[in-house]
Amino acid sequence: MSSSLPNLNNSDAQSVGTSVAGAAPTFSPLYQQIKALITQRLESGEWKPGELIPSEVELGNRFKVSQGTVRKAIDELAAENLVVRRQGKGTFVATHHETHAQFRFLRLTADTDGPQRAENKIIEVKRVRAPAEVARQLDMKSGDSVIFIKRVKSFNGVPTILEEIWLPGLIFKGLTAERLMEYKGPLYGLFETEFGTRMIRAEEQIRAVGADPESAELLGVPPQTPLLSVDRASFTYGDKPVEMRRGLYLTLNHHYQSELN
């Protein structure tokens, strides 16, 4: 099988050939094998965020499969927000710098229509040893180095979210308070551009809490004001956890919106 794939490298041939005609079949549909190969290219950086990827015809020729097989693979990648189709232009690697993607992981929506001017106030940035729970969530050893960020996000001048963020120190080496304060784009866009780490998906746990004195002061509300506490674990390619985030959401003028399919 591999000899019939002249445009693939050895790993490509092995990935497709073993599953399709090898002695130990994986029973994975061909389009899913092609999806895995394309994902490997995205992870390796062959096609960078925001870049146009080869056409379905080109990919079909490269992997020696039909255009329909490639299309089905790309359909799934698009559904998972790894790529973006643009009518008449082609398929592009998704990026957190796109306007529609900046709030993909933030489901807090204003109760009224109109522009929402977002601002971030950095409270604290420091390198610390990972507490046991953080280490577990990030698949690290307890005591490994992590970057801790504490900030307040305001919308139209109203403090609305208090966040505590933990990041693996090795991956985000060089991330400083000064860099965060001078950066005006989305935080995940910074991670993507400067640290080569793209958030692919996230898991959240949500509960109702009352504001403790410190949180109340930072959000400008009375103690015990009802808040949504949102614990988020974010993952990059290969389902590798690369961020733990805890947010306290003030819902006086906003609501949490989630689409269920």
Coordinates of C-alpha atoms in Angstrom, one line a residue:
M1 CA 0.0 0.0 0.0
S2 CA 2.7 2.5 0.9
S3 CA 4.3 2.1 -2.6
S4 CA 1.1 3.5 -4.1
L5 CA 1.5 6.7 -2.1
P6 CA 4.5 8.5 -3.7
N7 CA 3.5 11.9 -2.4
L8 CA 3.4 10.9 1.3
N9 CA 6.3 10.7 3.6
N10 CA 6.9 7.5 5.5
S11 CA 4.7 8.4 8.4
D12 CA 1.8 9.2 6.1
A13 CA 2.1 6.0 4.2
Q14 CA 2.3 4.0 7.5
S15 CA -0.7 5.8 9.0
V16 CA -2.9 5.2 6.0
G17 CA -1.4 1.9 4.8
T18 CA -1.5 0.1 8.2
S19 CA -5.1 1.0 8.9
V20 CA -6.4 0.2 5.4
A21 CA -4.4 -2.9 4.5
G22 CA -2.1 -3.8 7.3
A23 CA -2.2 -7.0 9.4
A24 CA -3.7 -5.2 12.4
P25 CA -6.6 -3.1 11.1
T26 CA -7.9 -0.3 13.3
F27 CA -11.3 -0.2 11.6
S28 CA -11.1 3.6 11.4
P29 CA -12.9 5.0 8.4
L30 CA -10.6 6.4 5.7
Y31 CA -11.8 9.9 6.1
Q32 CA -10.9 9.8 9.8
Q33 CA -7.4 8.6 8.9
I34 CA -7.1 11.6 6.5
K35 CA -8.4 13.9 9.2
A36 CA -5.7 12.6 11.6
L37 CA -3.0 13.3 9.0
I38 CA -4.3 16.8 8.4
T39 CA -4.4 17.4 12.2
Q40 CA -0.8 16.2 12.4
R41 CA 0.1 18.9 9.9
L42 CA -1.7 21.5 11.9
E43 CA 0.0 20.5 15.1
S44 CA 3.5 20.5 13.5
G45 CA 2.9 24.0 12.1
E46 CA 3.2 23.0 8.5
W47 CA 0.1 25.2 8.0
K48 CA 0.0 28.0 10.5
P49 CA -3.0 29.7 12.1
G50 CA -4.7 32.0 9.6
E51 CA -3.0 30.4 6.6
L52 CA -4.7 28.8 3.6
I53 CA -4.3 25.0 3.4
P54 CA -4.1 23.1 0.2
S55 CA -7.4 22.6 -1.7
E56 CA -9.4 19.4 -1.4
V57 CA -8.1 18.3 -4.8
E58 CA -4.5 18.9 -3.8
L59 CA -4.9 17.0 -0.6
G60 CA -6.7 14.2 -2.4
N61 CA -3.7 13.9 -4.8
R62 CA -1.3 14.1 -1.9
F63 CA -2.9 11.4 0.2
K64 CA -4.1 9.4 -2.8
V65 CA -7.7 9.4 -1.8
S66 CA -10.9 10.9 -3.4
Q67 CA -11.9 14.5 -3.0
G68 CA -15.0 13.4 -1.3
T69 CA -13.0 11.6 1.4
V70 CA -10.9 14.8 2.0
R71 CA -14.1 16.9 2.1
K72 CA -15.6 14.7 4.8
A73 CA -12.4 15.0 6.8
I74 CA -12.4 18.8 6.5
D75 CA -16.1 18.9 7.4
E76 CA -15.2 17.4 10.8
L77 CA -12.2 19.7 11.3
A78 CA -14.4 22.7 10.5
A79 CA -17.0 21.4 13.0
E80 CA -14.3 21.2 15.6
N81 CA -13.1 24.8 14.8
L82 CA -9.7 23.6 13.7
V83 CA -10.2 25.1 10.2
V84 CA -12.5 27.7 8.7
R85 CA -14.1 27.5 5.2
R86 CA -14.5 30.8 3.4
Q87 CA -16.7 30.8 0.4
G88 CA -14.8 31.3 -2.8
K89 CA -11.4 31.6 -1.0
G90 CA -10.7 28.1 0.4
T91 CA -10.1 26.6 3.8
F92 CA -7.9 28.3 6.4
V93 CA -6.3 27.2 9.6
A94 CA -8.5 28.7 12.4
T95 CA -7.0 31.4 14.6
H96 CA -7.9 33.0 17.8
H97 CA -7.2 36.4 16.3
E98 CA -10.4 36.3 14.2
T99 CA -13.1 38.5 15.6
H100 CA -15.7 35.7 15.7
A101 CA -13.3 33.4 17.5
Q102 CA -12.2 35.7 20.2
F103 CA -15.1 34.8 22.5
R104 CA -15.4 31.2 21.5
F105 CA -14.5 30.0 25.0
L106 CA -16.3 32.9 26.8
R107 CA -20.0 32.3 26.9
L108 CA -20.9 35.4 28.8
T109 CA -23.3 37.4 26.7
A110 CA -24.7 40.9 27.4
D111 CA -28.4 41.2 28.1
T112 CA -28.8 44.0 25.6
D113 CA -27.6 44.6 22.1
G114 CA -24.8 47.0 21.3
P115 CA -21.0 47.0 21.3
Q116 CA -19.2 45.5 24.3
R117 CA -15.8 47.3 24.8
A118 CA -13.6 44.8 26.7
E119 CA -10.7 45.9 28.9
N120 CA -8.4 43.8 31.1
K121 CA -6.8 45.0 34.3
I122 CA -3.8 42.8 35.4
I123 CA -3.8 42.4 39.2
E124 CA -0.9 40.0 39.5
V125 CA 1.4 37.8 37.4
K126 CA 4.0 35.6 39.1
R127 CA 5.8 32.3 38.7
V128 CA 4.9 29.8 41.4
R129 CA 5.2 26.1 42.2
A130 CA 2.0 24.3 41.1
P131 CA -0.4 23.4 43.8
A132 CA -1.5 19.8 43.8
E133 CA -4.9 20.4 42.1
V134 CA -3.4 22.7 39.5
A135 CA -0.7 20.1 38.8
R136 CA -3.3 17.4 38.4
Q137 CA -5.4 19.4 36.0
L138 CA -2.3 20.4 33.9
D139 CA -0.9 16.8 34.0
M140 CA 2.3 18.1 35.7
K141 CA 4.1 17.2 38.9
S142 CA 3.1 18.9 42.1
G143 CA 5.7 21.7 42.6
D144 CA 6.5 22.2 38.9
S145 CA 6.7 25.8 37.8
V146 CA 3.5 27.5 36.6
I147 CA 2.6 31.0 35.6
F148 CA -0.2 32.5 37.7
I149 CA -2.3 35.4 36.3
K150 CA -5.0 37.3 38.1
R151 CA -7.0 39.9 36.2
V152 CA -10.3 41.7 36.0
K153 CA -12.2 41.9 32.7
S154 CA -14.5 44.8 32.3
F155 CA -17.2 45.4 29.6
N156 CA -18.0 49.1 28.8
G157 CA -16.1 50.1 32.0
V158 CA -18.0 47.7 34.3
P159 CA -15.9 45.0 36.1
T160 CA -17.6 41.8 35.1
I161 CA -15.2 38.8 35.4
L162 CA -12.4 38.1 37.9
E163 CA -10.1 35.4 36.6
E164 CA -7.3 33.3 38.0
I165 CA -5.2 31.5 35.3
W166 CA -2.5 28.9 35.7
L167 CA -0.2 28.0 32.8
P168 CA 2.7 25.5 32.5
G169 CA 5.9 27.5 33.2
L170 CA 8.0 25.6 30.6
I171 CA 5.6 26.4 27.7
F172 CA 5.0 30.0 28.7
K173 CA 8.5 30.9 29.7
G174 CA 8.9 34.6 29.2
L175 CA 5.3 35.6 29.8
T176 CA 5.4 38.7 32.0
A177 CA 3.1 41.2 33.5
E178 CA 4.6 43.9 31.2
R179 CA 3.8 41.8 28.1
L180 CA 0.3 41.1 29.2
M181 CA -0.4 44.8 30.0
E182 CA 0.9 46.0 26.6
Y183 CA -0.9 43.3 24.6
K184 CA -4.3 44.5 23.4
G185 CA -5.6 41.4 21.6
P186 CA -7.2 38.2 22.8
L187 CA -5.2 36.2 25.4
Y188 CA -5.5 33.0 23.4
G189 CA -4.2 34.9 20.4
L190 CA -1.1 35.8 22.3
F191 CA -0.6 32.2 23.3
E192 CA -1.0 31.2 19.7
T193 CA 1.3 33.8 18.2
E194 CA 4.1 34.1 20.7
F195 CA 4.1 30.7 22.4
G196 CA 3.0 28.4 19.6
T197 CA 0.2 27.0 21.7
R198 CA -3.3 27.0 20.3
M199 CA -6.3 26.2 22.5
I200 CA -8.5 23.6 20.7
R201 CA -11.2 22.8 23.2
A202 CA -12.2 23.4 26.8
E203 CA -14.1 21.7 29.6
E204 CA -16.0 23.7 32.1
Q205 CA -17.7 23.2 35.5
I206 CA -20.1 25.9 36.6
R207 CA -21.6 26.6 40.1
A208 CA -23.3 29.5 41.9
V209 CA -21.3 31.2 44.7
G210 CA -21.4 34.3 46.8
A211 CA -18.7 36.9 46.4
D212 CA -16.0 36.7 49.1
P213 CA -14.7 40.1 50.4
E214 CA -11.7 40.3 48.0
S215 CA -13.7 39.3 44.9
A216 CA -16.5 41.7 45.9
E217 CA -14.0 44.6 46.2
L218 CA -12.3 43.8 42.8
L219 CA -15.7 43.5 41.1
G220 CA -17.2 46.5 42.9
V221 CA -20.1 44.7 44.4
P222 CA -21.3 43.9 48.0
P223 CA -20.0 40.8 49.6
Q224 CA -22.1 37.7 48.9
T225 CA -23.4 39.1 45.6
P226 CA -24.4 36.0 43.5
L227 CA -21.7 35.1 41.0
L228 CA -21.1 32.2 38.6
S229 CA -17.9 30.3 39.3
V230 CA -16.6 28.8 36.1
D231 CA -13.7 26.3 36.3
R232 CA -12.1 25.7 32.8
A233 CA -9.5 23.4 31.6
S234 CA -8.2 24.2 28.1
F235 CA -6.5 21.7 25.8
T236 CA -4.2 22.0 22.7
Y237 CA -3.6 19.4 20.0
G238 CA -3.3 15.8 21.3
D239 CA -5.7 16.6 24.1
K240 CA -2.9 18.1 26.1
P241 CA -4.0 20.4 29.0
V242 CA -2.2 23.7 28.8
E243 CA -4.4 26.1 30.9
M244 CA -6.4 26.0 34.1
R245 CA -8.7 29.0 34.6
R246 CA -11.2 29.9 37.3
G247 CA -13.5 32.8 36.6
L248 CA -16.1 34.6 38.8
Y249 CA -18.8 36.0 36.5
L250 CA -21.0 38.9 37.5
T251 CA -24.4 38.4 35.8
L252 CA -26.2 41.6 36.6
N253 CA -26.0 42.7 33.0
H254 CA -24.9 39.5 31.4
H255 CA -26.0 35.8 31.1
Y256 CA -24.2 32.6 30.3
Q257 CA -25.2 31.3 26.9
S258 CA -24.5 27.8 25.6
E259 CA -25.7 26.1 22.5
L260 CA -26.8 22.5 22.8
N261 CA -26.9 20.2 19.7

